[in-house]
Amino acid sequence: MGCRVCGGNLQKFIDFGRQPVSNAFVDPADLTGEVFYDLAMGQCSTCTMVQQLNEVPRDVMFHSGYPYRSSESRLIREHFERTALEFLDGQLGSRTPFVVEIGCNDGVMLETLRRQGVRHLGVDPSAGAAEVARERGSEVRVDFFDEASAAAIRFEKGPADLIFSANTISHLAYFDSVLKGVDVLLAPDGVLVFEDRYLGDIVERTAFDQIYDEHYYLLSARSMRATADRFGFELVDAVRLPVHGGSLRYTLARPGTREVRASVQELLADEERQGLGDIATLRRFADTAEHVCQDLVGLLRDLRADGRSIAGYGATSKSATILNHCGIGPDLIPYICDSTQVKQHLVTPGSHIPVRPPEVFADPYPEYAVLFAWNHEKEIMAKERQFAEQGGKWILYVPGVHIV
Ligand code: SAH
Ligand code: TYD
Ligand code: ZN
């Protein structure tokens, strides 16, 4: 199979073998229906886009029972409130805008627009999350954004001044259809602004658990510029963000309609220095990832052999990769605490570790806790300050295994 963006040749650099659908938490009473796929990634030798070699059908990942809820994190809520206010102050200041959000989830970003009376539409196929957004008062179309749904939205609502998306564009293997949809829906001088985990940060910090079914592409300024060019857009801005362990916010516009910010060239130069377009860099990343995996399993086995108690914190989708690839199950980590109600009392996909409410964490505290939601380190460590104060130790594995 060739590159999903340009048809070029894909060079494989990492292979995690058979993996479960990462957000498919399971009812322990019925473990029969789990879906598995082969998780491997390659880089296009033409446009440098990093992508998976196999695709999980979109409706297997995103459906009414999809359990991810953006609003579980206070810092993420604040991040999106700030984002929305920046839009209202900046790009959208001078008009009565229509804003479309691809992948609005529980309405975490739309909430601010709605309160300011901005005409908006969220698009998200996960009806359970979308229902939460609706209850909060946002307008949502339960659907996959693609060329067809974009045309329907354009027909019903007119052109969009801003199409925003966070942590979703990289999930959409059918990038061609998505960008054709953006082309249909976007006003002539409108912009597509989206943010996603950044390949540069993933490689720099060996955050290999960012690789799982939903993250079909790992984007960079270079691969996004090539993709934008191919589909009749121009990459006019690229800004690094601290969220989710390192993200990048891209702005695409129709060619010549916006000034290209210096940040684009600067980032392209940084990526060149980092060797981000070289397959050798990605192969080194894969080797380091394997060492981190072995270090983590070694540490957990030693601690258990010493009779230490261990729990997990954050039943993330990321953890599916590390748990299943390293063969970590309830024997090493008997439970994982997580604040998301719809995940509680289920078990993790493939590895079958029970998910428990956060109240269980202190009852009694384990001696060690593996922080699977390491991207929320600050927030969770502050919330669970008492754990460390009474002698508990956090185990982290990004950028390498270490105990805090
Ligand atoms: N924007 C939120 C949610 C990210 S999770 C945040 O940053 O926290 C990804 C979301 O994308 C899920 O809610 C999923 O249902 C949605 N999604 C998946 N495919 C989509 C598509 N084709 N169009 C719109 N949303 C999609
Ligand atoms: P996250 O890292 O945002 O995403 P992903 O699933 O894409 O890897 O998931 C964070 C998880 O951690 C989520 O299930 C909610 C949980 N969580 C808590 O339990 N407590 C907290 O204070 C925070 C911030 C998150
Ligand atoms: Zn390509």
Tab-separated table of C-alpha atoms and ligand atoms in Angstrom, residues 58 62-63 66 68-71 76 80 101-106 108 123-126 129 143-146 164-168 171-172 174 178 195 197 214 244, ligand 1:
chain	number	residue	atom	x	y	z
A	58	ARG	CA	-13.781	4.478	11.337
A	62	PHE	CA	-16.005	6.113	16.723
A	63	HIS	CA	-19.579	5.251	17.676
A	66	TYR	CA	-16.805	5.982	22.343
A	68	TYR	CA	-13.149	9.671	25.500
A	69	ARG	CA	-14.317	12.922	27.108
A	70	SER	CA	-12.177	16.025	26.555
A	71	SER	CA	-13.572	17.836	29.591
A	76	ILE	CA	-7.639	21.120	28.640
A	80	PHE	CA	-9.896	25.403	24.655
A	101	GLU	CA	-15.629	22.179	14.586
A	102	ILE	CA	-14.505	18.761	13.357
A	103	GLY	CA	-14.464	16.362	16.317
A	104	CYS	CA	-16.159	18.554	18.940
A	105	ASN	CA	-16.536	15.636	21.368
A	106	ASP	CA	-18.310	16.818	24.553
A	108	VAL	CA	-15.270	21.551	25.343
A	123	VAL	CA	-19.467	17.551	13.798
A	124	ASP	CA	-18.752	14.323	15.644
A	125	PRO	CA	-19.820	10.726	14.955
A	126	SER	CA	-19.582	9.649	18.609
A	129	ALA	CA	-19.970	12.498	23.510
A	143	ASP	CA	-21.665	12.490	11.568
A	144	PHE	CA	-18.221	11.872	10.136
A	145	PHE	CA	-16.784	15.005	8.563
A	146	ASP	CA	-15.773	14.195	4.986
A	164	PHE	CA	-11.427	24.286	13.715
A	165	SER	CA	-10.303	20.857	14.806
A	166	ALA	CA	-8.274	19.513	17.709
A	167	ASN	CA	-6.792	16.055	18.039
A	168	THR	CA	-8.992	14.768	15.239
A	171	HIS	CA	-7.304	10.418	13.119
A	172	LEU	CA	-8.792	10.645	9.626
A	174	TYR	CA	-9.267	9.649	4.437
A	178	VAL	CA	-11.505	15.692	4.518
A	195	GLU	CA	-3.952	21.152	16.349
A	197	ARG	CA	0.207	15.824	18.665
A	214	GLU	CA	-6.726	6.612	16.250
A	244	HIS	CA	-0.785	16.575	25.270
B	1	SAH	N1	-11.512	17.886	19.950
B	1	SAH	C1	-11.516	17.128	21.173
B	1	SAH	C2	-11.776	15.631	20.930
B	1	SAH	C3	-10.672	14.837	20.341
B	1	SAH	S1	-11.032	13.092	20.308
B	1	SAH	C4	-10.236	17.333	21.935
B	1	SAH	O1	-9.263	17.850	21.390
B	1	SAH	O2	-10.165	16.946	23.085
B	1	SAH	C5	-11.383	12.853	18.609
B	1	SAH	C6	-12.835	13.093	18.274
B	1	SAH	O3	-12.963	13.044	16.846
B	1	SAH	C7	-13.793	12.045	18.827
B	1	SAH	O4	-14.810	12.663	19.566
B	1	SAH	C8	-14.328	11.350	17.570
B	1	SAH	O5	-15.637	10.904	17.690
B	1	SAH	C9	-14.193	12.450	16.533
B	1	SAH	N2	-14.149	12.034	15.105
B	1	SAH	C10	-13.630	10.914	14.569
B	1	SAH	N3	-13.775	10.934	13.222
B	1	SAH	C11	-14.388	12.101	12.898
B	1	SAH	C12	-14.823	12.707	11.691
B	1	SAH	N4	-14.622	12.136	10.499
B	1	SAH	N5	-15.445	13.895	11.740
B	1	SAH	C13	-15.642	14.515	12.934
B	1	SAH	N6	-15.260	14.000	14.118
B	1	SAH	C14	-14.628	12.804	14.112
